[in-house]
PDB file of C-alpha atoms in Angstrom:
ATOM      1  CA  UNK A   1      59.800  22.641 228.431  1.00  0.00           C
ATOM      2  CA  UNK A   2      57.543  20.063 230.071  1.00  0.00           C
ATOM      3  CA  UNK A   3      54.583  22.460 229.946  1.00  0.00           C
ATOM      4  CA  UNK A   4      55.168  23.112 226.240  1.00  0.00           C
ATOM      5  CA  UNK A   5      55.472  19.388 225.556  1.00  0.00           C
ATOM      6  CA  UNK A   6      52.237  18.745 227.461  1.00  0.00           C
ATOM      7  CA  UNK A   7      50.381  21.378 225.432  1.00  0.00           C
ATOM      8  CA  UNK A   8      51.589  19.850 222.176  1.00  0.00           C
ATOM      9  CA  UNK A   9      49.743  16.636 223.040  1.00  0.00           C
ATOM     10  CA  UNK A  10      46.472  18.418 223.829  1.00  0.00           C
ATOM     11  CA  UNK A  11      43.685  18.298 221.202  1.00  0.00           C
ATOM     12  CA  UNK A  12      43.900  21.195 218.766  1.00  0.00           C
ATOM     13  CA  UNK A  13      41.081  23.649 218.175  1.00  0.00           C
ATOM     14  CA  UNK A  14      39.340  23.346 214.837  1.00  0.00           C
ATOM     15  CA  UNK A  15      38.475  26.307 212.618  1.00  0.00           C
ATOM     16  CA  UNK A  16      34.769  25.739 213.286  1.00  0.00           C
ATOM     17  CA  UNK A  17      35.344  26.000 217.047  1.00  0.00           C
ATOM     18  CA  UNK A  18      37.069  29.380 216.781  1.00  0.00           C
ATOM     19  CA  UNK A  19      35.461  30.949 213.704  1.00  0.00           C
ATOM     20  CA  UNK A  20      32.616  33.341 214.527  1.00  0.00           C
ATOM     21  CA  UNK A  21      30.934  34.648 211.345  1.00  0.00           C
ATOM     22  CA  UNK A  22      29.201  37.987 211.792  1.00  0.00           C
ATOM     23  CA  UNK A  23      31.200  38.952 214.894  1.00  0.00           C
ATOM     24  CA  UNK A  24      34.192  41.295 214.762  1.00  0.00           C
ATOM     25  CA  UNK A  25      36.369  42.932 217.414  1.00  0.00           C
ATOM     26  CA  UNK A  26      36.650  46.598 216.499  1.00  0.00           C
ATOM     27  CA  UNK A  27      38.885  47.995 219.249  1.00  0.00           C
ATOM     28  CA  UNK A  28      40.654  47.050 222.497  1.00  0.00           C
ATOM     29  CA  UNK A  29      41.740  49.625 225.074  1.00  0.00           C
ATOM     30  CA  UNK A  30      42.871  49.465 228.689  1.00  0.00           C
ATOM     31  CA  UNK A  31      43.755  51.754 231.547  1.00  0.00           C
ATOM     32  CA  UNK A  32      47.387  52.510 232.264  1.00  0.00           C
ATOM     33  CA  UNK A  33      48.864  49.351 233.778  1.00  0.00           C
ATOM     34  CA  UNK A  34      50.832  50.154 236.932  1.00  0.00           C
ATOM     35  CA  UNK A  35      52.733  47.680 239.119  1.00  0.00           C
ATOM     36  CA  UNK A  36      54.518  48.313 242.412  1.00  0.00           C
ATOM     37  CA  UNK A  37      56.110  46.569 245.384  1.00  0.00           C
ATOM     38  CA  UNK A  38      54.280  46.880 248.701  1.00  0.00           C
ATOM     39  CA  UNK A  39      54.614  45.591 252.265  1.00  0.00           C
ATOM     40  CA  UNK A  40      52.276  42.785 253.278  1.00  0.00           C
ATOM     41  CA  UNK A  41      51.638  41.404 256.765  1.00  0.00           C
ATOM     42  CA  UNK A  42      51.166  37.642 256.624  1.00  0.00           C
ATOM     43  CA  UNK A  43      49.676  35.562 259.421  1.00  0.00           C
ATOM     44  CA  UNK A  44      51.980  32.586 260.117  1.00  0.00           C
ATOM     45  CA  UNK A  45      50.246  31.387 263.282  1.00  0.00           C
ATOM     46  CA  UNK A  46      49.226  28.096 261.685  1.00  0.00           C
ATOM     47  CA  UNK A  47      52.921  27.273 261.061  1.00  0.00           C
ATOM     48  CA  UNK A  48      53.717  27.133 264.799  1.00  0.00           C
ATOM     49  CA  UNK A  49      53.208  24.393 267.367  1.00  0.00           C
ATOM     50  CA  UNK A  50      50.368  24.714 269.891  1.00  0.00           C
ATOM     51  CA  UNK A  51      50.575  23.805 273.570  1.00  0.00           C
ATOM     52  CA  UNK A  52      47.989  21.556 275.244  1.00  0.00           C
ATOM     53  CA  UNK A  53      45.730  24.458 276.218  1.00  0.00           C
ATOM     54  CA  UNK A  54      45.786  25.904 272.709  1.00  0.00           C
ATOM     55  CA  UNK A  55      45.106  22.485 271.213  1.00  0.00           C
ATOM     56  CA  UNK A  56      42.086  22.163 273.503  1.00  0.00           C
ATOM     57  CA  UNK A  57      40.864  25.633 272.435  1.00  0.00           C
ATOM     58  CA  UNK A  58      41.656  24.778 268.788  1.00  0.00           C
ATOM     59  CA  UNK A  59      43.559  28.038 268.249  1.00  0.00           C
ATOM     60  CA  UNK A  60      46.688  29.866 269.363  1.00  0.00           C
ATOM     61  CA  UNK A  61      46.599  32.379 272.215  1.00  0.00           C
ATOM     62  CA  UNK A  62      48.741  34.738 270.141  1.00  0.00           C
ATOM     63  CA  UNK A  63      48.880  35.861 266.529  1.00  0.00           C
ATOM     64  CA  UNK A  64      52.285  35.688 264.827  1.00  0.00           C
ATOM     65  CA  UNK A  65      52.820  37.985 261.865  1.00  0.00           C
ATOM     66  CA  UNK A  66      55.618  38.167 259.295  1.00  0.00           C
ATOM     67  CA  UNK A  67      56.088  41.148 256.988  1.00  0.00           C
ATOM     68  CA  UNK A  68      57.205  40.624 253.410  1.00  0.00           C
ATOM     69  CA  UNK A  69      57.542  42.698 250.250  1.00  0.00           C
ATOM     70  CA  UNK A  70      55.610  41.534 247.225  1.00  0.00           C
ATOM     71  CA  UNK A  71      54.455  42.447 243.740  1.00  0.00           C
ATOM     72  CA  UNK A  72      51.113  44.192 243.356  1.00  0.00           C
ATOM     73  CA  UNK A  73      49.235  46.252 240.770  1.00  0.00           C
ATOM     74  CA  UNK A  74      46.674  49.005 240.631  1.00  0.00           C
ATOM     75  CA  UNK A  75      43.141  48.022 239.533  1.00  0.00           C
ATOM     76  CA  UNK A  76      42.575  48.428 235.809  1.00  0.00           C
ATOM     77  CA  UNK A  77      39.831  48.060 233.217  1.00  0.00           C
ATOM     78  CA  UNK A  78      39.825  46.530 229.751  1.00  0.00           C
ATOM     79  CA  UNK A  79      37.336  47.893 227.204  1.00  0.00           C
ATOM     80  CA  UNK A  80      36.421  45.804 224.154  1.00  0.00           C
ATOM     81  CA  UNK A  81      34.241  47.051 221.294  1.00  0.00           C
ATOM     82  CA  UNK A  82      32.585  44.190 219.402  1.00  0.00           C
ATOM     83  CA  UNK A  83      30.365  44.422 216.317  1.00  0.00           C
ATOM     84  CA  UNK A  84      27.792  41.649 215.915  1.00  0.00           C
ATOM     85  CA  UNK A  85      25.317  41.060 213.109  1.00  0.00           C
ATOM     86  CA  UNK A  86      22.906  39.276 215.456  1.00  0.00           C
ATOM     87  CA  UNK A  87      22.142  38.689 219.121  1.00  0.00           C
ATOM     88  CA  UNK A  88      24.188  35.699 220.244  1.00  0.00           C
ATOM     89  CA  UNK A  89      26.028  34.306 223.271  1.00  0.00           C
ATOM     90  CA  UNK A  90      29.805  34.428 223.027  1.00  0.00           C
ATOM     91  CA  UNK A  91      32.890  33.442 224.999  1.00  0.00           C
ATOM     92  CA  UNK A  92      35.400  36.264 225.474  1.00  0.00           C
ATOM     93  CA  UNK A  93      38.999  35.510 226.434  1.00  0.00           C
ATOM     94  CA  UNK A  94      41.663  38.080 227.293  1.00  0.00           C
ATOM     95  CA  UNK A  95      45.378  37.283 227.105  1.00  0.00           C
ATOM     96  CA  UNK A  96      48.423  39.388 227.975  1.00  0.00           C
ATOM     97  CA  UNK A  97      52.072  38.800 227.179  1.00  0.00           C
ATOM     98  CA  UNK A  98      55.396  40.331 226.092  1.00  0.00           C
ATOM     99  CA  UNK A  99      55.684  42.289 222.865  1.00  0.00           C
ATOM    100  CA  UNK A 100      59.426  41.824 222.308  1.00  0.00           C
ATOM    101  CA  UNK A 101      61.900  39.061 223.097  1.00  0.00           C
ATOM    102  CA  UNK A 102      65.037  39.467 225.236  1.00  0.00           C
ATOM    103  CA  UNK A 103      66.911  40.874 222.211  1.00  0.00           C
ATOM    104  CA  UNK A 104      64.307  43.560 221.563  1.00  0.00           C
ATOM    105  CA  UNK A 105      62.911  41.803 218.495  1.00  0.00           C
ATOM    106  CA  UNK A 106      59.170  41.811 217.828  1.00  0.00           C
ATOM    107  CA  UNK A 107      57.766  38.364 218.585  1.00  0.00           C
ATOM    108  CA  UNK A 108      56.007  36.578 215.750  1.00  0.00           C
ATOM    109  CA  UNK A 109      52.569  35.045 216.162  1.00  0.00           C
ATOM    110  CA  UNK A 110      53.813  31.485 216.661  1.00  0.00           C
ATOM    111  CA  UNK A 111      56.422  32.399 219.290  1.00  0.00           C
ATOM    112  CA  UNK A 112      54.264  34.767 221.310  1.00  0.00           C
ATOM    113  CA  UNK A 113      51.512  32.177 221.873  1.00  0.00           C
ATOM    114  CA  UNK A 114      53.736  30.302 224.337  1.00  0.00           C
ATOM    115  CA  UNK A 115      54.192  33.436 226.454  1.00  0.00           C
ATOM    116  CA  UNK A 116      50.598  34.686 226.499  1.00  0.00           C
ATOM    117  CA  UNK A 117      48.755  34.363 229.819  1.00  0.00           C
ATOM    118  CA  UNK A 118      44.974  34.132 229.922  1.00  0.00           C
ATOM    119  CA  UNK A 119      43.843  36.624 232.561  1.00  0.00           C
ATOM    120  CA  UNK A 120      40.098  36.479 231.937  1.00  0.00           C
ATOM    121  CA  UNK A 121      37.396  34.414 230.244  1.00  0.00           C
ATOM    122  CA  UNK A 122      33.653  34.889 230.459  1.00  0.00           C
ATOM    123  CA  UNK A 123      30.363  34.432 228.616  1.00  0.00           C
ATOM    124  CA  UNK A 124      28.782  37.587 227.208  1.00  0.00           C
ATOM    125  CA  UNK A 125      25.459  38.061 225.433  1.00  0.00           C
ATOM    126  CA  UNK A 126      26.108  40.135 222.318  1.00  0.00           C
ATOM    127  CA  UNK A 127      23.368  42.366 220.951  1.00  0.00           C
ATOM    128  CA  UNK A 128      22.913  43.296 217.318  1.00  0.00           C
ATOM    129  CA  UNK A 129      25.241  46.152 216.406  1.00  0.00           C
ATOM    130  CA  UNK A 130      28.009  47.604 218.556  1.00  0.00           C
ATOM    131  CA  UNK A 131      28.711  46.100 221.982  1.00  0.00           C
ATOM    132  CA  UNK A 132      31.039  47.773 224.487  1.00  0.00           C
ATOM    133  CA  UNK A 133      32.373  45.272 227.025  1.00  0.00           C
ATOM    134  CA  UNK A 134      34.099  46.662 230.129  1.00  0.00           C
ATOM    135  CA  UNK A 135      35.931  44.266 232.425  1.00  0.00           C
ATOM    136  CA  UNK A 136      37.412  45.315 235.751  1.00  0.00           C
ATOM    137  CA  UNK A 137      40.486  43.492 237.022  1.00  0.00           C
ATOM    138  CA  UNK A 138      38.662  42.739 240.292  1.00  0.00           C
ATOM    139  CA  UNK A 139      35.942  40.767 238.508  1.00  0.00           C
ATOM    140  CA  UNK A 140      38.119  38.749 236.158  1.00  0.00           C
ATOM    141  CA  UNK A 141      37.507  35.007 236.110  1.00  0.00           C
ATOM    142  CA  UNK A 142      39.600  32.721 238.341  1.00  0.00           C
ATOM    143  CA  UNK A 143      41.176  35.689 240.125  1.00  0.00           C
ATOM    144  CA  UNK A 144      41.421  35.371 243.906  1.00  0.00           C
ATOM    145  CA  UNK A 145      42.251  37.804 246.690  1.00  0.00           C
ATOM    146  CA  UNK A 146      44.610  37.455 249.626  1.00  0.00           C
ATOM    147  CA  UNK A 147      44.396  34.495 251.940  1.00  0.00           C
ATOM    148  CA  UNK A 148      42.510  35.445 255.135  1.00  0.00           C
ATOM    149  CA  UNK A 149      44.461  35.596 258.364  1.00  0.00           C
ATOM    150  CA  UNK A 150      44.391  32.345 260.331  1.00  0.00           C
ATOM    151  CA  UNK A 151      43.015  34.024 263.476  1.00  0.00           C
ATOM    152  CA  UNK A 152      40.238  35.815 261.611  1.00  0.00           C
ATOM    153  CA  UNK A 153      39.441  32.686 259.653  1.00  0.00           C
ATOM    154  CA  UNK A 154      39.147  30.504 262.757  1.00  0.00           C
ATOM    155  CA  UNK A 155      37.172  33.155 264.664  1.00  0.00           C
ATOM    156  CA  UNK A 156      34.717  33.288 261.784  1.00  0.00           C
ATOM    157  CA  UNK A 157      34.307  29.528 261.532  1.00  0.00           C
ATOM    158  CA  UNK A 158      33.860  29.245 265.304  1.00  0.00           C
ATOM    159  CA  UNK A 159      30.853  31.576 265.104  1.00  0.00           C
ATOM    160  CA  UNK A 160      29.138  29.337 262.569  1.00  0.00           C
ATOM    161  CA  UNK A 161      27.017  26.752 264.355  1.00  0.00           C
ATOM    162  CA  UNK A 162      28.260  23.381 263.220  1.00  0.00           C
ATOM    163  CA  UNK A 163      29.600  24.944 260.048  1.00  0.00           C
ATOM    164  CA  UNK A 164      33.353  24.813 260.611  1.00  0.00           C
ATOM    165  CA  UNK A 165      33.921  21.955 258.187  1.00  0.00           C
ATOM    166  CA  UNK A 166      31.607  23.565 255.643  1.00  0.00           C
ATOM    167  CA  UNK A 167      33.421  26.917 255.710  1.00  0.00           C
ATOM    168  CA  UNK A 168      36.860  25.306 255.583  1.00  0.00           C
ATOM    169  CA  UNK A 169      35.741  23.081 252.723  1.00  0.00           C
ATOM    170  CA  UNK A 170      34.399  26.095 250.810  1.00  0.00           C
ATOM    171  CA  UNK A 171      37.650  28.024 251.234  1.00  0.00           C
ATOM    172  CA  UNK A 172      39.924  25.085 250.450  1.00  0.00           C
ATOM    173  CA  UNK A 173      38.226  24.139 247.191  1.00  0.00           C
ATOM    174  CA  UNK A 174      37.019  27.484 245.868  1.00  0.00           C
ATOM    175  CA  UNK A 175      38.547  30.617 247.358  1.00  0.00           C
ATOM    176  CA  UNK A 176      42.151  29.434 247.096  1.00  0.00           C
ATOM    177  CA  UNK A 177      41.999  28.216 243.481  1.00  0.00           C
ATOM    178  CA  UNK A 178      42.978  30.758 240.844  1.00  0.00           C
ATOM    179  CA  UNK A 179      45.480  33.468 239.974  1.00  0.00           C
ATOM    180  CA  UNK A 180      46.236  35.931 242.791  1.00  0.00           C
ATOM    181  CA  UNK A 181      44.883  39.338 241.813  1.00  0.00           C
ATOM    182  CA  UNK A 182      48.245  40.952 242.575  1.00  0.00           C
ATOM    183  CA  UNK A 183      49.992  38.682 240.040  1.00  0.00           C
ATOM    184  CA  UNK A 184      47.787  39.516 237.044  1.00  0.00           C
ATOM    185  CA  UNK A 185      50.530  41.760 235.651  1.00  0.00           C
ATOM    186  CA  UNK A 186      54.292  41.172 235.407  1.00  0.00           C
ATOM    187  CA  UNK A 187      56.656  43.532 237.212  1.00  0.00           C
ATOM    188  CA  UNK A 188      57.040  46.671 235.124  1.00  0.00           C
ATOM    189  CA  UNK A 189      60.071  48.888 234.544  1.00  0.00           C
ATOM    190  CA  UNK A 190      60.648  52.549 235.401  1.00  0.00           C
ATOM    191  CA  UNK A 191      60.451  53.524 231.746  1.00  0.00           C
ATOM    192  CA  UNK A 192      57.588  51.139 231.029  1.00  0.00           C
ATOM    193  CA  UNK A 193      57.421  47.494 229.936  1.00  0.00           C
ATOM    194  CA  UNK A 194      56.047  46.882 226.409  1.00  0.00           C
ATOM    195  CA  UNK A 195      53.225  44.336 226.558  1.00  0.00           C
ATOM    196  CA  UNK A 196      50.514  43.292 224.163  1.00  0.00           C
ATOM    197  CA  UNK A 197      46.960  42.207 224.788  1.00  0.00           C
ATOM    198  CA  UNK A 198      45.123  39.614 222.739  1.00  0.00           C
ATOM    199  CA  UNK A 199      41.340  39.166 222.814  1.00  0.00           C
ATOM    200  CA  UNK A 200      39.369  36.432 221.073  1.00  0.00           C
ATOM    201  CA  UNK A 201      35.587  36.052 220.843  1.00  0.00           C
ATOM    202  CA  UNK A 202      34.297  32.574 220.013  1.00  0.00           C
ATOM    203  CA  UNK A 203      30.892  30.854 219.909  1.00  0.00           C
ATOM    204  CA  UNK A 204      29.561  29.143 223.018  1.00  0.00           C
ATOM    205  CA  UNK A 205      30.037  25.389 222.691  1.00  0.00           C
ATOM    206  CA  UNK A 206      27.068  23.357 223.882  1.00  0.00           C
ATOM    207  CA  UNK A 207      26.752  19.750 224.966  1.00  0.00           C
ATOM    208  CA  UNK A 208      29.994  19.760 226.978  1.00  0.00           C
ATOM    209  CA  UNK A 209      30.265  18.236 230.441  1.00  0.00           C
ATOM    210  CA  UNK A 210      32.312  20.615 232.592  1.00  0.00           C
ATOM    211  CA  UNK A 211      34.015  19.601 235.858  1.00  0.00           C
ATOM    212  CA  UNK A 212      32.418  20.980 239.017  1.00  0.00           C
ATOM    213  CA  UNK A 213      33.938  21.724 242.401  1.00  0.00           C
TER     214      UNK A 213
END
């Protein structure tokens, strides 16, 4: 409820910001979306206390691993056919969400917008005529992989001359921010889970000051 209330106070898009004359999405297709539960070994060494020798060496003498079961999905591709009357830069956003509510009723446009998750957004240069855009789940924007093991991470930073702080800073502010790749899709059902995908292509807005990390 708090998230919905927060969004209601955000500035609304205008028609001019979303309208894109001369550009039309002709078709959207995707691979079969498959989710599964797998076993994952997680390094928990950094959660344990170090003795004086280990503190001096700045790492543990042993690696402690915990195994857990977690949601994952097979890689997939989304193909978007776009017709454009001219060559122009565009912003493409891909959303995914449920098709029916808990009672099996088809969600209307206003209700479904609160349940749609943006899984990708990128800038694409459209050519005149038909454009076929193919996006792989591994290259989607703001999608991150698994956290590196503590031992491997520290061994890597130790090999960088004077670059420990730089590598840690890069990981902390960039590699850990985003949606885990394994959580791009919700857990499916044995007989299949009805979902719907929404794609919007809008003009590139210029003159904006974007935050940098």
